[in-house]
CSV table of C-alpha atoms and ligand atoms in Angstrom, one decimal:
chain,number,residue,atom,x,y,z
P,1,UNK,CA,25.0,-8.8,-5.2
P,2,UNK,CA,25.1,-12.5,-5.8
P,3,UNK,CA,21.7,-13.8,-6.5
P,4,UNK,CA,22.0,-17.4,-6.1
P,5,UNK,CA,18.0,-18.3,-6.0
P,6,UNK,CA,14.9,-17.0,-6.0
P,7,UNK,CA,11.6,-18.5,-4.5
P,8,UNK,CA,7.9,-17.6,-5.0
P,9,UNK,CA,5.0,-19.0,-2.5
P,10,UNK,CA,1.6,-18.6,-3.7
P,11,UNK,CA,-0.3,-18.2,-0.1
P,12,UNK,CA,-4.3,-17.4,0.6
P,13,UNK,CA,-5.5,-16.7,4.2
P,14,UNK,CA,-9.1,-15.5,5.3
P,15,UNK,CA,-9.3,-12.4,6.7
P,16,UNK,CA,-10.7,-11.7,10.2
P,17,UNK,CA,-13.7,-10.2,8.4
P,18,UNK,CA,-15.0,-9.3,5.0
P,19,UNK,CA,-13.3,-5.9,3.7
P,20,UNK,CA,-16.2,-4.4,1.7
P,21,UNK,CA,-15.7,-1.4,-1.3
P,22,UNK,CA,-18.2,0.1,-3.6
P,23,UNK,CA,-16.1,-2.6,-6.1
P,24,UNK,CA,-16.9,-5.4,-4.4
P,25,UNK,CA,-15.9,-7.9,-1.2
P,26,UNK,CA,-12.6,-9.1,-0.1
P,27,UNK,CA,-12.7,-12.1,2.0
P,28,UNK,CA,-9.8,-14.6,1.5
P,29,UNK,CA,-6.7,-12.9,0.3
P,30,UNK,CA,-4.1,-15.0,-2.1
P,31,UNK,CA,-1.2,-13.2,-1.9
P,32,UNK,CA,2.8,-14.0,-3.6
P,33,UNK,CA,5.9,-14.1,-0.9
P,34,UNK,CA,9.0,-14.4,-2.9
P,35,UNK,CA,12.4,-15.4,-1.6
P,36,UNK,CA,16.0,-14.1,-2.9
P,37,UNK,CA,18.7,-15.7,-1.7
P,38,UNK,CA,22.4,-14.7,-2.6
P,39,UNK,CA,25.2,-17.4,-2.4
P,40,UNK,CA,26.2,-16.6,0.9
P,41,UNK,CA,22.7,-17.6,2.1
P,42,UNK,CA,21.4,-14.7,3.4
P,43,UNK,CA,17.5,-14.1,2.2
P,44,UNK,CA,15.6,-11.3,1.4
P,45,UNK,CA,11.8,-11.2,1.1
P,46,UNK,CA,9.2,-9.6,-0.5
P,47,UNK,CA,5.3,-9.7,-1.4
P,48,UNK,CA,3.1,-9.6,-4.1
P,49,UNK,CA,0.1,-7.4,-3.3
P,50,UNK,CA,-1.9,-7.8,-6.4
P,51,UNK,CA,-5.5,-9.4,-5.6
P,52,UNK,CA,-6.8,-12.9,-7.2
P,53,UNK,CA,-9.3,-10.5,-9.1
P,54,UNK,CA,-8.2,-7.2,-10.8
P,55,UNK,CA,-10.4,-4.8,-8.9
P,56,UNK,CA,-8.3,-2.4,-7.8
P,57,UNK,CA,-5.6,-2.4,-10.4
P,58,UNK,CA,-5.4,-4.7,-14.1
P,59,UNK,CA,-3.0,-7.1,-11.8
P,60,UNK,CA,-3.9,-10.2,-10.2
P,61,UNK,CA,-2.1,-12.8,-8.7
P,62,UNK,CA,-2.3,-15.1,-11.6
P,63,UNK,CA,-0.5,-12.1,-13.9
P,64,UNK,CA,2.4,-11.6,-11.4
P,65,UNK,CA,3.3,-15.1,-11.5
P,66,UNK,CA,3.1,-15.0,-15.2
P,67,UNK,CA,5.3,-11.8,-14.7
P,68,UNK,CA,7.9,-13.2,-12.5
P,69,UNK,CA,8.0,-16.2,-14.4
P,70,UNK,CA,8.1,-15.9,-17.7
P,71,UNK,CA,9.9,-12.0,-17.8
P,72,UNK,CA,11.4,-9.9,-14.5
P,73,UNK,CA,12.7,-13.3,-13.2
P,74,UNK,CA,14.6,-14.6,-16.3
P,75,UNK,CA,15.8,-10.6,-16.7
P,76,UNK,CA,17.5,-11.1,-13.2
P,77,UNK,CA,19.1,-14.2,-14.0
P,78,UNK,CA,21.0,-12.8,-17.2
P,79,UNK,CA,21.9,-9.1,-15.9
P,80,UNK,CA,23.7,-9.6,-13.0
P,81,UNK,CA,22.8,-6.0,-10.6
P,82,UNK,CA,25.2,-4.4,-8.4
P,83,UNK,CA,22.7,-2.0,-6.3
P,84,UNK,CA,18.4,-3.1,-5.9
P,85,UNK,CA,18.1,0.8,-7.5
P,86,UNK,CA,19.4,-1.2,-10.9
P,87,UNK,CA,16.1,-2.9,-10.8
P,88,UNK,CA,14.1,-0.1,-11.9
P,89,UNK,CA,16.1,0.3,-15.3
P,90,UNK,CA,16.3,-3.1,-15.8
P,91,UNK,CA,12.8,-3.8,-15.6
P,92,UNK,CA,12.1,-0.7,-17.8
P,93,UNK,CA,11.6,-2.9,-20.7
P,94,UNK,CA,8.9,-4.5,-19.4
P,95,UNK,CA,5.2,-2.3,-19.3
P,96,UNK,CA,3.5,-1.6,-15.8
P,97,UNK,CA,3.0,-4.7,-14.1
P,98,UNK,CA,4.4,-2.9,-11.2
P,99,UNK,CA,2.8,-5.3,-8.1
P,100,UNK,CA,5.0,-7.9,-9.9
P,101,UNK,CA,7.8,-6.1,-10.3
P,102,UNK,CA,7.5,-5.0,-6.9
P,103,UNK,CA,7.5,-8.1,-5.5
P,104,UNK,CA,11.1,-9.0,-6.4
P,105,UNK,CA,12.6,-5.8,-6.0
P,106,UNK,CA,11.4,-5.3,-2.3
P,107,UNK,CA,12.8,-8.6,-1.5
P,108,UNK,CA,16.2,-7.4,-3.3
P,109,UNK,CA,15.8,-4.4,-1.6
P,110,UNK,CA,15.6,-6.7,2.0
P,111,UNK,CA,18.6,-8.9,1.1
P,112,UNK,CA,20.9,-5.8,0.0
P,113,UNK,CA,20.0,-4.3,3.3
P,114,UNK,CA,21.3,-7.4,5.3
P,115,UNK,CA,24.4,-7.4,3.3
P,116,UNK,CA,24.7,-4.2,4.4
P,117,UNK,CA,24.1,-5.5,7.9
P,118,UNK,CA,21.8,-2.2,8.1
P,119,UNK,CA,18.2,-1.6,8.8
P,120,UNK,CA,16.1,-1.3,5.3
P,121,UNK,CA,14.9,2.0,7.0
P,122,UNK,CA,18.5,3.2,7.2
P,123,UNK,CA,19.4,2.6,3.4
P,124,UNK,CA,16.2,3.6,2.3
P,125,UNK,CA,17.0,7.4,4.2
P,126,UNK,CA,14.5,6.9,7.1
P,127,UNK,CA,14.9,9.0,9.6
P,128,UNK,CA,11.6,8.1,12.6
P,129,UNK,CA,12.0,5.5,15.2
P,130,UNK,CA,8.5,4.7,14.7
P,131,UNK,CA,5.6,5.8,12.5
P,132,UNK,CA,1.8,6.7,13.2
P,133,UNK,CA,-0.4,4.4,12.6
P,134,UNK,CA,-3.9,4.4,10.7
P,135,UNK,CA,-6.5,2.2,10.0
P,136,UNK,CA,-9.1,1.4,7.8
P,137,UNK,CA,-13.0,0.6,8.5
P,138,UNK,CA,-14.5,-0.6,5.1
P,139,UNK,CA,-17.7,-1.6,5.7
P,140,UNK,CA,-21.5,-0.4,4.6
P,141,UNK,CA,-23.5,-0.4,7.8
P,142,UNK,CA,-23.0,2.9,9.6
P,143,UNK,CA,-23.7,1.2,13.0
P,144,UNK,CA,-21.0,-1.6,12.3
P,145,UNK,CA,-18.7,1.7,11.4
P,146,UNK,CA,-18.8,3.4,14.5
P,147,UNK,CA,-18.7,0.2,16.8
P,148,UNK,CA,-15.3,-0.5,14.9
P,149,UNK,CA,-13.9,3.2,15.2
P,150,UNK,CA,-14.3,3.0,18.8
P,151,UNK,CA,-12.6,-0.1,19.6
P,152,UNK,CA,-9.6,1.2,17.0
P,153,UNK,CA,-9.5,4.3,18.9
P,154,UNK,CA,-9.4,2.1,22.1
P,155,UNK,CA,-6.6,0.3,20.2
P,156,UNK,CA,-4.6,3.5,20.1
P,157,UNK,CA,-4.8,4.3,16.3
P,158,UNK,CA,-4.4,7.6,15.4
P,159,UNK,CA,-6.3,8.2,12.2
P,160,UNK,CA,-9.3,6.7,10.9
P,161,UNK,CA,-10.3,6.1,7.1
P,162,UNK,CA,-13.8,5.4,5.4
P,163,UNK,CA,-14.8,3.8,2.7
P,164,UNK,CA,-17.5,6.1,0.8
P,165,UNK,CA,-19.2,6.3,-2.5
P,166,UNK,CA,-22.3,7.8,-3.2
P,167,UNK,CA,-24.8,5.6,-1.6
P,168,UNK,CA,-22.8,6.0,1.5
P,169,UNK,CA,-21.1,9.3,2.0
P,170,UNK,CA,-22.7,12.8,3.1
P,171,UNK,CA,-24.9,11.0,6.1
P,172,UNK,CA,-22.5,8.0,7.0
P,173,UNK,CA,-19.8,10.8,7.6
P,174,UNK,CA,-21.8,13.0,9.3
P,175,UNK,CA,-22.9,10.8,12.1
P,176,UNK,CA,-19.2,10.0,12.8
P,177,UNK,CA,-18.5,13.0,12.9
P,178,UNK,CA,-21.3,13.5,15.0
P,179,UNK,CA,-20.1,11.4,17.7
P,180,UNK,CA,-16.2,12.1,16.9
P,181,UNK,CA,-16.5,15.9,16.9
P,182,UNK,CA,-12.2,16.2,16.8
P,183,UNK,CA,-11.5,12.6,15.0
P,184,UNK,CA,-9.1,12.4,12.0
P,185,UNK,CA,-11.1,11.2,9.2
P,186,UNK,CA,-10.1,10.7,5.5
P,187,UNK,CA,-12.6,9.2,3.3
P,188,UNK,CA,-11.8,6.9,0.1
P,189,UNK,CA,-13.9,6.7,-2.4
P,190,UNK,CA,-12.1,4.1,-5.1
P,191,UNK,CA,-13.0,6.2,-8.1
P,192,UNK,CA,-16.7,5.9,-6.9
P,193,UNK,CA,-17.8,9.7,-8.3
P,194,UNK,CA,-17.7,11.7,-11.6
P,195,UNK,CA,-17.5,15.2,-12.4
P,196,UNK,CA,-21.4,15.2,-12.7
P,197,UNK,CA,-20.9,14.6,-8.4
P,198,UNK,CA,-19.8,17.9,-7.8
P,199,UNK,CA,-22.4,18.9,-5.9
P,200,UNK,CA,-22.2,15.8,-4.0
P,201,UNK,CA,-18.5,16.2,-3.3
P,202,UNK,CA,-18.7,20.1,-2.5
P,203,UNK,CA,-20.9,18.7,0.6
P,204,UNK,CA,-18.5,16.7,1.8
P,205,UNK,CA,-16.5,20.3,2.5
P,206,UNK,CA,-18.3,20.8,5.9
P,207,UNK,CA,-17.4,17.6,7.6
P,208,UNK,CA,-13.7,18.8,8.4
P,209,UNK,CA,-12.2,15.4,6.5
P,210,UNK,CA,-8.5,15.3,6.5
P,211,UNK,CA,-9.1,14.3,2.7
P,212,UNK,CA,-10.9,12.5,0.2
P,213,UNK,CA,-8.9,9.5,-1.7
P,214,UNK,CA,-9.3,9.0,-5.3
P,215,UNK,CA,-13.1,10.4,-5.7
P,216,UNK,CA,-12.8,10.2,-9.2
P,217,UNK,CA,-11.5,7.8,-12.3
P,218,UNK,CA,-8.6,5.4,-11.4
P,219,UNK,CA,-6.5,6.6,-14.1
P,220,UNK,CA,-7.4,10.7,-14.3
P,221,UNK,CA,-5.2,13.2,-13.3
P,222,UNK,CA,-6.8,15.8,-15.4
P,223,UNK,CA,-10.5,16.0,-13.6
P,224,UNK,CA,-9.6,15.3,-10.1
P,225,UNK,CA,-7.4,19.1,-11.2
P,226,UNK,CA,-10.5,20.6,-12.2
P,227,UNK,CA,-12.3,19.2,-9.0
P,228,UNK,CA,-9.4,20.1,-6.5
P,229,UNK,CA,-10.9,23.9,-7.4
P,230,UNK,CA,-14.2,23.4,-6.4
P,231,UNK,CA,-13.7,22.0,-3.4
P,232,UNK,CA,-11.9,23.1,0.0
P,233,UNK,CA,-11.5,19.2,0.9
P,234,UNK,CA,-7.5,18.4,0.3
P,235,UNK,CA,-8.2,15.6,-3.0
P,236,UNK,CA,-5.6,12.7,-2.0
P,237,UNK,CA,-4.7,10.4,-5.4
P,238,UNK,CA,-4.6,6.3,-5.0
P,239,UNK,CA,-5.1,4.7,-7.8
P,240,UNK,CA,-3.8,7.6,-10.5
P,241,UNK,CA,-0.2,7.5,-9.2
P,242,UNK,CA,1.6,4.4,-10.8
P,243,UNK,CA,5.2,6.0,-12.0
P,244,UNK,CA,7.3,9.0,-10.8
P,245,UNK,CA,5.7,11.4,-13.8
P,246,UNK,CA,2.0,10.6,-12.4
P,247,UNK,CA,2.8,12.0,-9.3
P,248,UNK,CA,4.9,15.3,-10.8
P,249,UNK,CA,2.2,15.8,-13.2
P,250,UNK,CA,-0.8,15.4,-10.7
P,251,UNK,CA,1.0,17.9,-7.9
P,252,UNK,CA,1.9,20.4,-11.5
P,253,UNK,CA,-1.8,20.3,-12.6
P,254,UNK,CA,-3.0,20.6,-9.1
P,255,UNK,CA,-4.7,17.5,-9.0
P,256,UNK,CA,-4.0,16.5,-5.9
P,257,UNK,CA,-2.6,18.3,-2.4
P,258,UNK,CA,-1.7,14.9,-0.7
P,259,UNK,CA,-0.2,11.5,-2.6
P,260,UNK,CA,-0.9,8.0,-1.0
P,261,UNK,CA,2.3,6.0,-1.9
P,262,UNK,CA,1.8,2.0,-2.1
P,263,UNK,CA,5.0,0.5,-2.8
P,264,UNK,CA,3.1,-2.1,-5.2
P,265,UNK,CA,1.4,0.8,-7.0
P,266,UNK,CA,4.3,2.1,-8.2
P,267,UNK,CA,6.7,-0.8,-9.0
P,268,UNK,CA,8.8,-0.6,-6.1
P,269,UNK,CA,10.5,1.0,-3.4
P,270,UNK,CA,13.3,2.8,-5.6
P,271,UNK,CA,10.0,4.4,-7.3
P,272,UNK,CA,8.4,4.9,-4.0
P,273,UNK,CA,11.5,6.8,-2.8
P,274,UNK,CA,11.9,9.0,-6.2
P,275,UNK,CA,7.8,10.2,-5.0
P,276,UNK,CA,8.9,10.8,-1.8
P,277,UNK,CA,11.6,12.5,-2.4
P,278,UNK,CA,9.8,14.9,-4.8
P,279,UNK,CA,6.9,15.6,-2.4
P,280,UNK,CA,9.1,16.3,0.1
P,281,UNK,CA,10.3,18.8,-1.7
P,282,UNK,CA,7.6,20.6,-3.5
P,283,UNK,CA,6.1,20.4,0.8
P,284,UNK,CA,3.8,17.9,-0.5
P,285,UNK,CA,2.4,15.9,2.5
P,286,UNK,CA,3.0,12.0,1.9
P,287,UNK,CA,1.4,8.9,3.3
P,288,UNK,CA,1.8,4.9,3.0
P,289,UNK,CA,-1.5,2.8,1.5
P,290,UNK,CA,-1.8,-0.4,2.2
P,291,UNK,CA,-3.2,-3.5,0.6
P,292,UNK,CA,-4.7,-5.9,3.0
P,293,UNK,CA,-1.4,-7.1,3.1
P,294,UNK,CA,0.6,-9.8,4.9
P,295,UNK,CA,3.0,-9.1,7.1
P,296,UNK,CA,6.2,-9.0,4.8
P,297,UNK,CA,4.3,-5.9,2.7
P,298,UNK,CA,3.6,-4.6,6.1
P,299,UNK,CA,7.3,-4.4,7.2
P,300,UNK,CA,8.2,-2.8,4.0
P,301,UNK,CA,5.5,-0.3,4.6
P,302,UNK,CA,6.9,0.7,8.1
P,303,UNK,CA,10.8,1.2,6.3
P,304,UNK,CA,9.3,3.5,3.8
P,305,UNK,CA,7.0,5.5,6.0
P,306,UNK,CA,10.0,6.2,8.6
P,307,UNK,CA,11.1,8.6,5.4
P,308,UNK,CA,10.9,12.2,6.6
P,309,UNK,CA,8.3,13.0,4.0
P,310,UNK,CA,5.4,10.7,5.4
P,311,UNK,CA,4.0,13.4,7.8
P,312,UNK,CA,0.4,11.7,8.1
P,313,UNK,CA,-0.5,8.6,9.5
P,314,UNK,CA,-1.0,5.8,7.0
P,315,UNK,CA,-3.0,2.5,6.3
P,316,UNK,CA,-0.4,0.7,8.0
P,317,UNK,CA,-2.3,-1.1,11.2
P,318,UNK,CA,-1.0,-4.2,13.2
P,319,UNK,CA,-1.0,-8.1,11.9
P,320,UNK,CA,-4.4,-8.1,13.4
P,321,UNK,CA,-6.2,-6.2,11.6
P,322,UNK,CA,-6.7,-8.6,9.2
P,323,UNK,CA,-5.2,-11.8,10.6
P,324,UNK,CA,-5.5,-14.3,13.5
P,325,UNK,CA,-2.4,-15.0,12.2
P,326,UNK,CA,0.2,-13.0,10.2
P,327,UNK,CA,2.9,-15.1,8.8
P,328,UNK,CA,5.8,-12.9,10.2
P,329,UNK,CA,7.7,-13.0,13.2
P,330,UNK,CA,7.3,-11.1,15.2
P,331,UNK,CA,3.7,-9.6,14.4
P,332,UNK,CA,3.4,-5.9,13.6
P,333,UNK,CA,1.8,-4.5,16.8
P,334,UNK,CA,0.8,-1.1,17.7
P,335,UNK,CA,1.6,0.7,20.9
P,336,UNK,CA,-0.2,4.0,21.6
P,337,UNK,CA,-0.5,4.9,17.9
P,338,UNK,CA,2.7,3.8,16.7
P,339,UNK,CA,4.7,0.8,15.4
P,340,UNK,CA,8.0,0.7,16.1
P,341,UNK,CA,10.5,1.1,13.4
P,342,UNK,CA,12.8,-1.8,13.3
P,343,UNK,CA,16.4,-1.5,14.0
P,344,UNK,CA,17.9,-5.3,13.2
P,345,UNK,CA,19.4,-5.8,9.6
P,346,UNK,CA,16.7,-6.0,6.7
P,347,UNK,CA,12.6,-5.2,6.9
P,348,UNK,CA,13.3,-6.4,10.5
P,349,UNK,CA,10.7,-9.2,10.4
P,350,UNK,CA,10.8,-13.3,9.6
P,351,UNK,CA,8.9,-15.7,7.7
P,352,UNK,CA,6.6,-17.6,10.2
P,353,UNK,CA,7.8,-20.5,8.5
P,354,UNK,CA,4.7,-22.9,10.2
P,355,UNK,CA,2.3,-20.2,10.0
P,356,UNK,CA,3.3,-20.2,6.2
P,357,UNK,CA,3.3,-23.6,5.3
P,358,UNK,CA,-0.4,-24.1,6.6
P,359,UNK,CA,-1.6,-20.6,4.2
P,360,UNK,CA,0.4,-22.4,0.9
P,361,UNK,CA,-0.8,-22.6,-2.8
P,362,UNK,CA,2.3,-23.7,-4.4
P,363,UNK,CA,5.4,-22.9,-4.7
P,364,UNK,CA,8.2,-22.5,-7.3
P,365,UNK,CA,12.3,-22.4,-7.3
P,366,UNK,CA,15.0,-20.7,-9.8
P,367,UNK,CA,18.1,-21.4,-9.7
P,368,UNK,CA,20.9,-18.6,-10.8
S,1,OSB,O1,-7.9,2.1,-1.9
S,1,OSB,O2,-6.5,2.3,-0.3
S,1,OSB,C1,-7.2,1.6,-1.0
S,1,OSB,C2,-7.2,-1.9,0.3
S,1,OSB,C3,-7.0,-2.6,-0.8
S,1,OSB,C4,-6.9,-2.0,-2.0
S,1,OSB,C5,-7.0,-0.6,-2.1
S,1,OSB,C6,-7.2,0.1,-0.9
S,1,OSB,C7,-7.3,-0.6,0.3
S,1,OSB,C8,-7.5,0.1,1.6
S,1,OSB,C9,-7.1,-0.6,2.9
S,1,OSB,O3,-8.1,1.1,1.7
S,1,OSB,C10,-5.6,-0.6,3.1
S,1,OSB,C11,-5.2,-1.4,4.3
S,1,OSB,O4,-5.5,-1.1,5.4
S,1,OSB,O5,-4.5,-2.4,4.0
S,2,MG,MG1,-7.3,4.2,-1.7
């Protein structure tokens, strides 16, 4: 590969409506869309997915500039790579930071796969046409809950997932599931319980969820183990899985029955692939988080999940879910329950180049 440039656009868009957590409200998202051309001029593209605050991981989007900048961009310009699976090891010398590293690769990842003339899916090892599609109601009125799970069900999606935490859990789910006697439900709690919640959680056993995400410490693998035996409820891990160890050790300590892959999470798609491939074989189900993401981090999403291993439907929904607007063309759009899995060279998707323009910060260039 001949990386001739590479280009970073700092963008912020409001989302359709406030996405709320136990952790807080997120209601414009800033986001980083970087650009790697090679000297033929092809371009690849990929997407920073860490928030302007660090809520959900120690990342913002002010630390994955400084990331790109200052380290993984200047790495890139002095070791030439052969293969976007280089990246990993190159960027080995540089600690976590994995939504910044993950920006760059991905895009890598995108441009190798049009040099290839193939579909990223393809040379990732995908093997569906499409993938199921899931969404995600995150919002603390019960009444605002349902009216949005019926008009997503109307919308085709397959799978619906909660927010919960312990103002909000045993009798918000319970009237769902009152009026959705056969509905797929997961609940995600964000690390919103401890130990000390056991009786809380053990309640939560009843309600036939598909799984609770991350009920306990955003960096434990050793609890949610202890947990996972006192509760029938399959515990899903989130947050706890950054690296390619978390996820062995968390499935060898029994931590966990499912793993939520995000792509950002764990620096990458060449990590993301190594998680997948374990799972798959140790029959451990897989499924793709998502981020609030624009539409480039969406596109990546829907090559990864059309891996053999993602067997449930994940937070990947249409462009408007969150936007008026995505800044992709086309927009990822669901039909009965799936997205279609593209099948043109790349993620399959281009820059809304207008669409972009009116959501930009700033913008940088490096030159190879
Ligand atoms: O915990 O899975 C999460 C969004 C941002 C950060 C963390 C999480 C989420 C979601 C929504 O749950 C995912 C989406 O639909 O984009
Ligand atoms: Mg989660």
């Amino acid at each position: 590969m001949k990386i001739a440039s590479v280009e970073l656009y700092v963008i912020q868009k409001p989302l359709k409506a406030p996405f709320l957590t136990h952790l807080g409200k997120v209601k414009d998202r800033e986001g980083i869309i970087v650009k790697v051309t090679n000297k033929d001029g092809l371009s690849g593209f990929g997407e920073g997915v860490a928030f302007s605050t660090p809520w959900y991981t120690e990342e913002t989007v002010a630390t994955s500039l400084h990331m790109l900048e200052d380290f993984l961009i200047p790495l890139l310009q002095k070791h030439p790579i052969q293969h976007p699976d280089e990246i990993s090891i190159l960027f080995k010398s540089i600690r976590r930071n994995n939504m910044a590293k993950a920006a760059i690769e991905t895009a890598i990842w995108d441009l190798y796969a049009k040099e290839q003339a193939k579909p990223l899916s393809t040379v990732l090892g995908g093997t569906r046409s499409a993938i199921a599609s899931g969404v995600v109601v995150a919002t603390d009125s019960t009444l605002k809950a349902l009216q949005e799970i019926e008009r997503y069900l109307a919308d085709g999606y397959q799978r619906i997932k909660v927010k919960i935490n312990p103002e909000q859990d045993y009798t918000f789910l319970s009237e769902i599931r009152r009026v959705y006697p056969n509905l797929p439900i997961m609940a995600d709690a964000n690390s919103a319980y401890s130990l000390r919640d056991i009786d809380r959680l053990k309640a939560l056993d009843e309600l036939n969820l598909m799984m609770i995400e991350q009920p306990l410490a955003h960096d434990d693998i050793m609890e949610h183990a202890i947990l996972q035996k006192e509760i029938r409820t399959p515990i899903c891990l989130d947050e706890s899985i950054v690296s390619f160890d978390d996820a062995r050790k968390a499935v060898e300590f029994g931590s966990c029955q499912v793993i939520n892959i995000k792509v950002g999470r764990v620096g990458g798609l060449h990590e993301a692939k190594r998680i997948h491939d374990y799972c798959y074989g140790k029959g451990i189900p897989v499924w793709c988080g998502g981020m609030i993401e624009f539409g480039i981090s969406r596109a990546h999403n829907i090559a990864l999940a059309s891996l053999p291993g993602f067997t449930i439907p994940g937070d990947i929904s249409a462009s408007d879910r969150f936007w008026e607007e995505d800044i992709i063309l086309p927009e990822v759009t669901v039909e009965e329950g799936f997205i279609a899995v593209p099948t043109s060279p790349g993620i399959g998707f281009g820059l809304n180049e207008k669409r972009l323009k009116s959501a930009l910060l700033a913008q940088k260039s490096y030159s190879f």
